[in-house]
Amino acid sequence: MSIDHDRLFKELIQTFFEEFIVLFFPAMHEHIDFRHVSFLSEELFTDVTAGEKYRVDLLVETKLKGEDGLVIVHIENQSYVQPSFPERMFIYFSRLFEKYRKNIVPIAVFSYDTIRDEPSTFTLQFPFGHVLDFRFFTVELRKQNWRNYIRNDNPIAAALLSKMGYTESERVELKKQFLRMLVRLELDEAKQRLLFGFFETYIKLSDEEERRLRSEVNEMETKEKEQVMELIISYEQKALEKGREEGMKQGIKQGMKRLVQTMAKKGMSVKDIANVTDLSEEEVERLLE
């Protein structure tokens, strides 16, 4: 099943918006009034010439300290390489400005697994003059050394360790440090689950790596060891319960499919099968495919 990267990043940054800004844009953080923050509905833009539709990832309406005017922060996650991305950021900016007529702060988060020198400008110029110089803020995650963030008690930093620059040999240490951060943060269960789910989406250790992780956790100081091990066991149990539920659902679905197919072989119509099984006719037809 494909990963909906944009949805994951949107949920993470929307939940920890201020933490995202302070981590990557501390100078910007000093000017934003976080007492006034609201999330706007998604914007869908159509490129008439290319026949494609683009959905803006995240729009946040806020204020600058000491000013009455509103500011819109547009955050776009880019999970794949796209040469025309700066142009797309400008199109988003211009259409958002056209609609809202407010100051807009454009931010791009590059989350793919390669290291590139991403442009942060879109320009239009001629031999006889300069027409446009559009600039946007960027976060290039793969260029960040994950070890620089492990002492930062910031939930965004903890989750995004999984998308920063690391080597294959560092995966066990990376997850261990993530778990230590999670313990220190002392978040409520919903936020903790969000961070853990995000991290596990991008870094899944092998059985051998998990054994090494447990071994290294056992070497920690007693109190921290107990807290981290409790966290590991808790999420292993939840994963097991989820697997059982999905297995039961799959088993029920397969059993119903066999039953419907048997009824059909005996000459029952789709309508009669639907009446007997309390399924809709459309559901019966899908099970017969």
GROMACS .gro file of C-alpha atoms in nm, residues 55-236:
model
  182
   55ARG     CA    1  -0.397   2.054  -0.359
   56VAL     CA    2  -0.222   2.290  -0.117
   57ASP     CA    3  -0.091   2.090   0.179
   58LEU     CA    4  -0.137   2.322   0.477
   59LEU     CA    5  -0.258   2.679   0.527
   60VAL     CA    6  -0.232   2.850   0.864
   61GLU     CA    7  -0.380   3.190   0.942
   62THR     CA    8  -0.199   3.380   1.216
   63LYS     CA    9  -0.070   3.727   1.313
   64LEU     CA   10   0.259   3.902   1.364
   65LYS     CA   11   0.323   4.034   1.714
   66GLY     CA   12   0.209   4.392   1.757
   67GLU     CA   13   0.034   4.407   1.418
   68ASP     CA   14  -0.335   4.392   1.331
   69GLY     CA   15  -0.303   4.241   0.984
   70LEU     CA   16  -0.334   3.867   0.931
   71VAL     CA   17  -0.062   3.647   0.784
   72ILE     CA   18  -0.108   3.316   0.602
   73VAL     CA   19   0.164   3.054   0.639
   74HIS     CA   20   0.162   2.810   0.345
   75ILE     CA   21   0.355   2.487   0.412
   76GLU     CA   22   0.409   2.244   0.126
   77ASN     CA   23   0.563   1.898   0.166
   78GLN     CA   24   0.751   1.772  -0.140
   79SER     CA   25   0.813   1.396  -0.122
   80TYR     CA   26   0.954   1.348  -0.473
   81VAL     CA   27   1.193   1.531  -0.705
   82GLN     CA   28   1.014   1.777  -0.935
   83PRO     CA   29   1.221   2.022  -1.143
   84SER     CA   30   0.923   2.256  -1.183
   85PHE     CA   31   0.855   2.276  -0.807
   86PRO     CA   32   0.970   2.641  -0.764
   87GLU     CA   33   0.731   2.743  -1.041
   88ARG     CA   34   0.450   2.553  -0.866
   89MET     CA   35   0.528   2.730  -0.538
   90PHE     CA   36   0.498   3.064  -0.717
   91ILE     CA   37   0.165   2.964  -0.872
   92TYR     CA   38   0.034   2.864  -0.529
   93PHE     CA   39   0.158   3.192  -0.383
   94SER     CA   40   0.000   3.406  -0.652
   95ARG     CA   41  -0.336   3.229  -0.637
   96LEU     CA   42  -0.346   3.236  -0.258
   97PHE     CA   43  -0.261   3.607  -0.261
   98GLU     CA   44  -0.528   3.668  -0.523
   99LYS     CA   45  -0.789   3.498  -0.303
  100TYR     CA   46  -0.692   3.620   0.046
  101ARG     CA   47  -0.508   3.949  -0.025
  102LYS     CA   48  -0.294   3.896   0.286
  103ASN     CA   49   0.078   3.859   0.350
  104ILE     CA   50   0.183   3.502   0.278
  105VAL     CA   51   0.483   3.309   0.414
  106PRO     CA   52   0.565   3.021   0.174
  107ILE     CA   53   0.755   2.723   0.319
  108ALA     CA   54   0.860   2.406   0.135
  109VAL     CA   55   0.960   2.089   0.321
  110PHE     CA   56   1.167   1.853   0.105
  111SER     CA   57   1.123   1.505   0.250
  112TYR     CA   58   1.247   1.268  -0.021
  113ASP     CA   59   1.541   1.034   0.036
  114THR     CA   60   1.799   1.191  -0.193
  115ILE     CA   61   2.030   1.484  -0.124
  116ARG     CA   62   2.000   1.765  -0.377
  117ASP     CA   63   2.068   2.135  -0.393
  118GLU     CA   64   1.708   2.252  -0.410
  119PRO     CA   65   1.641   2.600  -0.547
  120SER     CA   66   1.436   2.831  -0.327
  121THR     CA   67   1.359   3.090  -0.596
  122PHE     CA   68   1.158   3.130  -0.913
  123THR     CA   69   1.274   3.405  -1.145
  124LEU     CA   70   1.164   3.564  -1.471
  125GLN     CA   71   1.411   3.782  -1.653
  126PHE     CA   72   1.510   3.907  -1.996
  127PRO     CA   73   1.833   4.042  -2.143
  128PHE     CA   74   1.680   4.386  -2.102
  129GLY     CA   75   1.540   4.354  -1.750
  130HIS     CA   76   1.447   4.154  -1.442
  131VAL     CA   77   1.073   4.086  -1.404
  132LEU     CA   78   1.029   3.853  -1.105
  133ASP     CA   79   1.233   3.719  -0.814
  134PHE     CA   80   1.008   3.498  -0.599
  135ARG     CA   81   1.165   3.337  -0.293
  136PHE     CA   82   1.035   3.080  -0.047
  137PHE     CA   83   1.165   2.928   0.276
  138THR     CA   84   1.290   2.568   0.266
  139VAL     CA   85   1.360   2.274   0.495
  140GLU     CA   86   1.574   2.005   0.333
  141LEU     CA   87   1.538   1.717   0.576
  142ARG     CA   88   1.791   1.476   0.425
  143LYS     CA   89   2.063   1.738   0.466
  144GLN     CA   90   2.003   1.753   0.841
  145ASN     CA   91   2.227   1.541   1.063
  146TRP     CA   92   1.987   1.361   1.298
  147ARG     CA   93   2.240   1.364   1.583
  148ASN     CA   94   2.215   1.744   1.600
  149TYR     CA   95   1.851   1.714   1.712
  150ILE     CA   96   1.844   1.433   1.971
  151ARG     CA   97   1.895   1.668   2.268
  152ASN     CA   98   1.620   1.896   2.145
  153ASP     CA   99   1.298   1.820   2.336
  154ASN     CA  100   1.080   1.908   2.041
  155PRO     CA  101   0.818   1.657   1.917
  156ILE     CA  102   0.868   1.763   1.554
  157ALA     CA  103   1.239   1.691   1.586
  158ALA     CA  104   1.166   1.346   1.730
  159ALA     CA  105   0.934   1.244   1.444
  160LEU     CA  106   1.150   1.391   1.169
  161LEU     CA  107   1.463   1.205   1.278
  162SER     CA  108   1.321   0.934   1.052
  163LYS     CA  109   1.356   1.158   0.745
  164MET     CA  110   1.693   1.318   0.822
  165GLY     CA  111   2.039   1.213   0.708
  166TYR     CA  112   2.151   0.882   0.859
  167THR     CA  113   2.337   0.571   0.747
  168GLU     CA  114   2.203   0.215   0.750
  169SER     CA  115   2.438   0.128   1.035
  170GLU     CA  116   2.281   0.403   1.248
  171ARG     CA  117   1.923   0.280   1.231
  172VAL     CA  118   1.923   0.104   1.570
  173GLU     CA  119   2.084   0.401   1.745
  174LEU     CA  120   1.840   0.633   1.566
  175LYS     CA  121   1.535   0.451   1.700
  176LYS     CA  122   1.686   0.427   2.048
  177GLN     CA  123   1.738   0.803   2.059
  178PHE     CA  124   1.385   0.859   1.923
  179LEU     CA  125   1.242   0.649   2.207
  180ARG     CA  126   1.449   0.840   2.463
  181MET     CA  127   1.312   1.168   2.324
  182LEU     CA  128   0.958   1.031   2.336
  183VAL     CA  129   1.000   0.939   2.704
  184ARG     CA  130   1.139   1.285   2.790
  185LEU     CA  131   0.857   1.466   2.609
  186GLU     CA  132   0.585   1.312   2.832
  187LEU     CA  133   0.310   1.372   2.575
  188ASP     CA  134  -0.047   1.254   2.600
  189GLU     CA  135  -0.124   0.919   2.437
  190ALA     CA  136  -0.275   1.063   2.117
  191LYS     CA  137   0.027   1.282   2.040
  192GLN     CA  138   0.269   1.007   2.138
  193ARG     CA  139   0.089   0.768   1.904
  194LEU     CA  140   0.110   1.024   1.620
  195LEU     CA  141   0.488   1.060   1.662
  196PHE     CA  142   0.545   0.687   1.695
  197GLY     CA  143   0.330   0.609   1.391
  198PHE     CA  144   0.509   0.872   1.181
  199PHE     CA  145   0.854   0.743   1.280
  200GLU     CA  146   0.761   0.377   1.221
  201THR     CA  147   0.623   0.460   0.877
  202TYR     CA  148   0.970   0.553   0.757
  203ILE     CA  149   1.197   0.339   0.975
  204LYS     CA  150   1.104  -0.025   1.038
  205LEU     CA  151   1.380  -0.226   1.199
  206SER     CA  152   1.442  -0.589   1.108
  207ASP     CA  153   1.401  -0.860   1.374
  208GLU     CA  154   1.778  -0.864   1.422
  209GLU     CA  155   1.788  -0.485   1.458
  210GLU     CA  156   1.504  -0.499   1.712
  211ARG     CA  157   1.702  -0.753   1.917
  212ARG     CA  158   2.004  -0.522   1.910
  213LEU     CA  159   1.782  -0.233   2.016
  214ARG     CA  160   1.652  -0.426   2.320
  215SER     CA  161   2.005  -0.523   2.412
  216GLU     CA  162   2.121  -0.161   2.402
  217VAL     CA  163   1.815  -0.041   2.596
  218ASN     CA  164   1.897  -0.295   2.868
  219GLU     CA  165   2.232  -0.123   2.915
  220MET     CA  166   2.070   0.213   2.999
  221GLU     CA  167   2.035   0.345   3.352
  222THR     CA  168   1.758   0.168   3.541
  223LYS     CA  169   1.485   0.435   3.537
  224GLU     CA  170   1.532   0.530   3.171
  225LYS     CA  171   1.562   0.163   3.074
  226GLU     CA  172   1.228   0.084   3.238
  227GLN     CA  173   1.053   0.377   3.069
  228VAL     CA  174   1.190   0.303   2.721
  229MET     CA  175   1.123  -0.072   2.753
  230GLU     CA  176   0.768   0.000   2.869
  231LEU     CA  177   0.720   0.214   2.558
  232ILE     CA  178   0.853  -0.062   2.330
  233ILE     CA  179   0.633  -0.330   2.487
  234SER     CA  180   0.327  -0.105   2.481
  235TYR     CA  181   0.354  -0.041   2.106
  236GLU     CA  182   0.437  -0.404   2.032
   0.00000   0.00000   0.00000
